[in-house]
Amino acid sequence: MSSCVRIDARPYLRKARLAAGITSTEAASEIVPFSADTIGRQERGDVPLAPADAVVLARCYDSGELLPYYCAECPVGKARGMVVTERDLPLATLRLTQRLRKAGKEIADVLDLIADDGVVDEAEMPVFDSALSVLKELNASIFDIMLYADMHGIEKEPAQKASTRNSHHYSTA
């Protein structure tokens, strides 16, 4: 008797496929180098999705928003606390500006003092943890705006628009 470890379903894969106008996994297999069965298993979460496969799907579906969702569910993204939240632009911008004000010069000054000797000692740990928390919130807000841009076809580098239409880059560092 075989057992299958089921991964959570990946509705973002199906959503990206449908947004590309591809209504079936059979039709998807004509433009994606995977069988219809594999595409279905990936969407249902029956099989792991390799990073390279996520990139292939994002390119074939012309779906920049697929990658942030994939990154948020991968072990590294989960460990880094990556969260993907679809927000409209005014709300995403408001959240970002609030977090920038909170982070501001105070966090930079604290991090400069802590980093001066190259070591985070026991006394500095609570302040360092607090700074990291603010930076993670700031990162999530930046990511919200990047996702908005991807979902609305807004290129990050307009000068390279024609040559990089299917190339999307994300950084959480």
PDB file of C-alpha atoms in Angstrom:
ATOM      1  CA  MET A   1       0.000   0.000   0.000  1.00  0.00           C
ATOM      2  CA  SER A   2       1.517   3.323  -1.003  1.00  0.00           C
ATOM      3  CA  SER A   3       1.078   6.476   0.966  1.00  0.00           C
ATOM      4  CA  CYS A   4       1.116   9.978  -0.356  1.00  0.00           C
ATOM      5  CA  VAL A   5       2.109  12.960   1.714  1.00  0.00           C
ATOM      6  CA  ARG A   6      -0.247  15.676   0.624  1.00  0.00           C
ATOM      7  CA  ILE A   7       1.048  19.201   0.419  1.00  0.00           C
ATOM      8  CA  ASP A   8      -1.376  22.102   0.693  1.00  0.00           C
ATOM      9  CA  ALA A   9      -3.151  22.857  -2.564  1.00  0.00           C
ATOM     10  CA  ARG A  10      -1.700  25.719  -4.567  1.00  0.00           C
ATOM     11  CA  PRO A  11      -4.681  27.735  -5.767  1.00  0.00           C
ATOM     12  CA  TYR A  12      -2.340  30.416  -7.080  1.00  0.00           C
ATOM     13  CA  LEU A  13      -1.144  27.999  -9.798  1.00  0.00           C
ATOM     14  CA  ARG A  14      -4.669  27.402 -11.058  1.00  0.00           C
ATOM     15  CA  LYS A  15      -5.461  31.120 -10.778  1.00  0.00           C
ATOM     16  CA  ALA A  16      -2.376  32.003 -12.862  1.00  0.00           C
ATOM     17  CA  ARG A  17      -3.283  29.384 -15.474  1.00  0.00           C
ATOM     18  CA  LEU A  18      -6.856  30.654 -15.728  1.00  0.00           C
ATOM     19  CA  ALA A  19      -5.701  34.290 -15.846  1.00  0.00           C
ATOM     20  CA  ALA A  20      -3.540  33.314 -18.826  1.00  0.00           C
ATOM     21  CA  GLY A  21      -6.721  32.138 -20.554  1.00  0.00           C
ATOM     22  CA  ILE A  22      -5.823  28.463 -20.247  1.00  0.00           C
ATOM     23  CA  THR A  23      -8.924  26.662 -19.047  1.00  0.00           C
ATOM     24  CA  SER A  24      -7.597  23.129 -18.683  1.00  0.00           C
ATOM     25  CA  THR A  25      -4.461  21.325 -17.646  1.00  0.00           C
ATOM     26  CA  GLU A  26      -4.523  19.617 -21.055  1.00  0.00           C
ATOM     27  CA  ALA A  27      -4.339  22.977 -22.822  1.00  0.00           C
ATOM     28  CA  ALA A  28      -1.621  24.097 -20.382  1.00  0.00           C
ATOM     29  CA  SER A  29       0.488  21.056 -21.256  1.00  0.00           C
ATOM     30  CA  GLU A  30       0.703  22.382 -24.813  1.00  0.00           C
ATOM     31  CA  ILE A  31       2.676  25.446 -23.671  1.00  0.00           C
ATOM     32  CA  VAL A  32       4.228  24.168 -20.437  1.00  0.00           C
ATOM     33  CA  PRO A  33       6.811  21.382 -20.632  1.00  0.00           C
ATOM     34  CA  PHE A  34       4.829  19.215 -18.182  1.00  0.00           C
ATOM     35  CA  SER A  35       2.065  16.691 -18.734  1.00  0.00           C
ATOM     36  CA  ALA A  36      -1.521  17.603 -17.906  1.00  0.00           C
ATOM     37  CA  ASP A  37      -1.392  15.109 -15.030  1.00  0.00           C
ATOM     38  CA  THR A  38       1.738  16.736 -13.588  1.00  0.00           C
ATOM     39  CA  ILE A  39       0.194  20.206 -13.840  1.00  0.00           C
ATOM     40  CA  GLY A  40      -2.918  18.959 -12.051  1.00  0.00           C
ATOM     41  CA  ARG A  41      -0.857  17.284  -9.321  1.00  0.00           C
ATOM     42  CA  GLN A  42       1.154  20.483  -8.865  1.00  0.00           C
ATOM     43  CA  GLU A  43      -2.013  22.572  -8.557  1.00  0.00           C
ATOM     44  CA  ARG A  44      -3.596  20.144  -6.068  1.00  0.00           C
ATOM     45  CA  GLY A  45      -0.412  19.938  -4.029  1.00  0.00           C
ATOM     46  CA  ASP A  46      -0.027  16.205  -4.598  1.00  0.00           C
ATOM     47  CA  VAL A  47       3.631  16.657  -5.586  1.00  0.00           C
ATOM     48  CA  PRO A  48       6.360  19.098  -4.567  1.00  0.00           C
ATOM     49  CA  LEU A  49       6.959  22.041  -6.870  1.00  0.00           C
ATOM     50  CA  ALA A  50      10.627  22.686  -7.588  1.00  0.00           C
ATOM     51  CA  PRO A  51      11.813  26.308  -7.785  1.00  0.00           C
ATOM     52  CA  ALA A  52      12.764  25.855 -11.441  1.00  0.00           C
ATOM     53  CA  ASP A  53       9.278  24.528 -12.198  1.00  0.00           C
ATOM     54  CA  ALA A  54       7.695  27.580 -10.530  1.00  0.00           C
ATOM     55  CA  VAL A  55       9.816  29.819 -12.761  1.00  0.00           C
ATOM     56  CA  VAL A  56       8.775  27.847 -15.865  1.00  0.00           C
ATOM     57  CA  LEU A  57       5.096  28.128 -14.959  1.00  0.00           C
ATOM     58  CA  ALA A  58       5.402  31.867 -14.241  1.00  0.00           C
ATOM     59  CA  ARG A  59       7.028  32.438 -17.628  1.00  0.00           C
ATOM     60  CA  CYS A  60       4.637  30.236 -19.584  1.00  0.00           C
ATOM     61  CA  TYR A  61       1.596  31.817 -17.923  1.00  0.00           C
ATOM     62  CA  ASP A  62       3.171  35.311 -18.061  1.00  0.00           C
ATOM     63  CA  SER A  63       2.351  35.536 -14.352  1.00  0.00           C
ATOM     64  CA  GLY A  64       4.747  37.492 -12.180  1.00  0.00           C
ATOM     65  CA  GLU A  65       2.515  37.090  -9.134  1.00  0.00           C
ATOM     66  CA  LEU A  66       2.953  33.314  -9.175  1.00  0.00           C
ATOM     67  CA  LEU A  67       6.524  33.549  -7.887  1.00  0.00           C
ATOM     68  CA  PRO A  68       5.812  35.505  -4.685  1.00  0.00           C
ATOM     69  CA  TYR A  69       3.171  32.941  -3.749  1.00  0.00           C
ATOM     70  CA  TYR A  70       5.606  30.119  -4.413  1.00  0.00           C
ATOM     71  CA  CYS A  71       8.363  31.831  -2.416  1.00  0.00           C
ATOM     72  CA  ALA A  72       6.057  32.402   0.552  1.00  0.00           C
ATOM     73  CA  GLU A  73       5.257  28.676   0.757  1.00  0.00           C
ATOM     74  CA  CYS A  74       8.806  27.351   0.327  1.00  0.00           C
ATOM     75  CA  PRO A  75      10.756  26.426   3.481  1.00  0.00           C
ATOM     76  CA  VAL A  76      13.099  29.402   3.131  1.00  0.00           C
ATOM     77  CA  GLY A  77      10.234  31.840   2.637  1.00  0.00           C
ATOM     78  CA  LYS A  78       8.374  30.398   5.609  1.00  0.00           C
ATOM     79  CA  ALA A  79      11.489  30.588   7.782  1.00  0.00           C
ATOM     80  CA  ARG A  80      11.984  34.228   6.756  1.00  0.00           C
ATOM     81  CA  GLY A  81       8.353  35.005   7.574  1.00  0.00           C
ATOM     82  CA  MET A  82       7.459  35.871   3.990  1.00  0.00           C
ATOM     83  CA  VAL A  83       3.783  36.589   3.517  1.00  0.00           C
ATOM     84  CA  VAL A  84       1.952  37.458   0.318  1.00  0.00           C
ATOM     85  CA  THR A  85      -1.028  39.737   0.697  1.00  0.00           C
ATOM     86  CA  GLU A  86      -2.962  41.166  -2.209  1.00  0.00           C
ATOM     87  CA  ARG A  87      -3.705  44.784  -1.328  1.00  0.00           C
ATOM     88  CA  ASP A  88      -4.924  47.627  -3.469  1.00  0.00           C
ATOM     89  CA  LEU A  89      -2.313  50.292  -4.159  1.00  0.00           C
ATOM     90  CA  PRO A  90      -3.591  52.994  -1.767  1.00  0.00           C
ATOM     91  CA  LEU A  91      -3.633  50.598   1.189  1.00  0.00           C
ATOM     92  CA  ALA A  92      -0.260  49.073   0.296  1.00  0.00           C
ATOM     93  CA  THR A  93       1.246  52.555  -0.017  1.00  0.00           C
ATOM     94  CA  LEU A  94      -0.252  53.703   3.285  1.00  0.00           C
ATOM     95  CA  ARG A  95       1.105  50.637   5.076  1.00  0.00           C
ATOM     96  CA  LEU A  96       4.543  51.193   3.555  1.00  0.00           C
ATOM     97  CA  THR A  97       4.723  54.877   4.500  1.00  0.00           C
ATOM     98  CA  GLN A  98       3.620  54.097   8.060  1.00  0.00           C
ATOM     99  CA  ARG A  99       6.319  51.459   8.378  1.00  0.00           C
ATOM    100  CA  LEU A 100       8.952  53.755   6.861  1.00  0.00           C
ATOM    101  CA  ARG A 101       8.114  56.420   9.412  1.00  0.00           C
ATOM    102  CA  LYS A 102       8.350  53.845  12.183  1.00  0.00           C
ATOM    103  CA  ALA A 103      11.658  52.469  10.910  1.00  0.00           C
ATOM    104  CA  GLY A 104      13.235  55.769  10.009  1.00  0.00           C
ATOM    105  CA  LYS A 105      16.448  57.075  11.424  1.00  0.00           C
ATOM    106  CA  GLU A 106      15.898  55.511  14.854  1.00  0.00           C
ATOM    107  CA  ILE A 107      16.275  51.944  13.566  1.00  0.00           C
ATOM    108  CA  ALA A 108      19.272  52.911  11.433  1.00  0.00           C
ATOM    109  CA  ASP A 109      20.980  54.541  14.434  1.00  0.00           C
ATOM    110  CA  VAL A 110      20.277  51.530  16.672  1.00  0.00           C
ATOM    111  CA  LEU A 111      21.607  49.101  14.048  1.00  0.00           C
ATOM    112  CA  ASP A 112      24.719  51.281  13.554  1.00  0.00           C
ATOM    113  CA  LEU A 113      25.457  51.157  17.290  1.00  0.00           C
ATOM    114  CA  ILE A 114      24.889  47.418  17.492  1.00  0.00           C
ATOM    115  CA  ALA A 115      26.935  46.673  14.373  1.00  0.00           C
ATOM    116  CA  ASP A 116      29.827  48.922  15.432  1.00  0.00           C
ATOM    117  CA  ASP A 117      31.672  46.059  17.137  1.00  0.00           C
ATOM    118  CA  GLY A 118      30.363  43.400  14.722  1.00  0.00           C
ATOM    119  CA  VAL A 119      28.619  41.432  17.486  1.00  0.00           C
ATOM    120  CA  VAL A 120      25.092  41.429  18.854  1.00  0.00           C
ATOM    121  CA  ASP A 121      25.673  40.897  22.556  1.00  0.00           C
ATOM    122  CA  GLU A 122      23.138  39.808  25.153  1.00  0.00           C
ATOM    123  CA  ALA A 123      22.299  43.385  26.188  1.00  0.00           C
ATOM    124  CA  GLU A 124      21.697  44.420  22.567  1.00  0.00           C
ATOM    125  CA  MET A 125      19.541  41.407  21.673  1.00  0.00           C
ATOM    126  CA  PRO A 126      16.102  42.870  22.645  1.00  0.00           C
ATOM    127  CA  VAL A 127      16.737  46.063  20.655  1.00  0.00           C
ATOM    128  CA  PHE A 128      18.083  44.050  17.734  1.00  0.00           C
ATOM    129  CA  ASP A 129      15.012  41.767  17.777  1.00  0.00           C
ATOM    130  CA  SER A 130      12.757  44.818  17.806  1.00  0.00           C
ATOM    131  CA  ALA A 131      14.630  46.313  14.836  1.00  0.00           C
ATOM    132  CA  LEU A 132      14.335  43.019  12.931  1.00  0.00           C
ATOM    133  CA  SER A 133      10.604  42.943  13.578  1.00  0.00           C
ATOM    134  CA  VAL A 134      10.170  46.422  12.099  1.00  0.00           C
ATOM    135  CA  LEU A 135      12.352  45.519   9.122  1.00  0.00           C
ATOM    136  CA  LYS A 136      10.253  42.386   8.452  1.00  0.00           C
ATOM    137  CA  GLU A 137       7.091  44.511   8.473  1.00  0.00           C
ATOM    138  CA  LEU A 138       8.747  46.959   6.105  1.00  0.00           C
ATOM    139  CA  ASN A 139       9.821  44.115   3.817  1.00  0.00           C
ATOM    140  CA  ALA A 140       6.265  42.730   3.739  1.00  0.00           C
ATOM    141  CA  SER A 141       4.898  46.160   2.796  1.00  0.00           C
ATOM    142  CA  ILE A 142       7.424  46.526  -0.011  1.00  0.00           C
ATOM    143  CA  PHE A 143       6.511  43.051  -1.210  1.00  0.00           C
ATOM    144  CA  ASP A 144       2.808  44.044  -1.280  1.00  0.00           C
ATOM    145  CA  ILE A 145       3.597  46.851  -3.725  1.00  0.00           C
ATOM    146  CA  MET A 146       5.806  44.572  -5.860  1.00  0.00           C
ATOM    147  CA  LEU A 147       2.953  42.065  -6.039  1.00  0.00           C
ATOM    148  CA  TYR A 148       0.529  44.832  -7.041  1.00  0.00           C
ATOM    149  CA  ALA A 149       2.924  45.852  -9.843  1.00  0.00           C
ATOM    150  CA  ASP A 150       3.205  42.265 -11.067  1.00  0.00           C
ATOM    151  CA  MET A 151      -0.538  41.680 -10.941  1.00  0.00           C
ATOM    152  CA  HIS A 152      -1.177  44.823 -12.975  1.00  0.00           C
ATOM    153  CA  GLY A 153       1.566  44.261 -15.528  1.00  0.00           C
ATOM    154  CA  ILE A 154       3.654  47.190 -14.317  1.00  0.00           C
ATOM    155  CA  GLU A 155       7.279  46.627 -15.191  1.00  0.00           C
ATOM    156  CA  LYS A 156       9.942  47.331 -12.601  1.00  0.00           C
ATOM    157  CA  GLU A 157      12.450  48.363 -15.303  1.00  0.00           C
ATOM    158  CA  PRO A 158      10.559  50.066 -18.177  1.00  0.00           C
ATOM    159  CA  ALA A 159      13.728  50.515 -20.276  1.00  0.00           C
ATOM    160  CA  GLN A 160      14.074  46.741 -20.538  1.00  0.00           C
ATOM    161  CA  LYS A 161      10.350  46.048 -20.975  1.00  0.00           C
ATOM    162  CA  ALA A 162      10.551  44.340 -24.337  1.00  0.00           C
ATOM    163  CA  SER A 163      13.458  42.070 -23.495  1.00  0.00           C
ATOM    164  CA  THR A 164      12.386  41.088 -19.965  1.00  0.00           C
ATOM    165  CA  ARG A 165       8.612  40.756 -20.233  1.00  0.00           C
ATOM    166  CA  ASN A 166       8.656  37.289 -18.690  1.00  0.00           C
ATOM    167  CA  SER A 167      11.513  37.903 -16.268  1.00  0.00           C
ATOM    168  CA  HIS A 168      10.571  38.750 -12.683  1.00  0.00           C
ATOM    169  CA  HIS A 169      13.005  39.250  -9.826  1.00  0.00           C
ATOM    170  CA  TYR A 170      12.218  39.214  -6.118  1.00  0.00           C
ATOM    171  CA  SER A 171      14.408  39.912  -3.164  1.00  0.00           C
ATOM    172  CA  THR A 172      13.644  39.545   0.495  1.00  0.00           C
ATOM    173  CA  ALA A 173      17.119  40.415   1.686  1.00  0.00           C
TER     174      ALA A 173
END
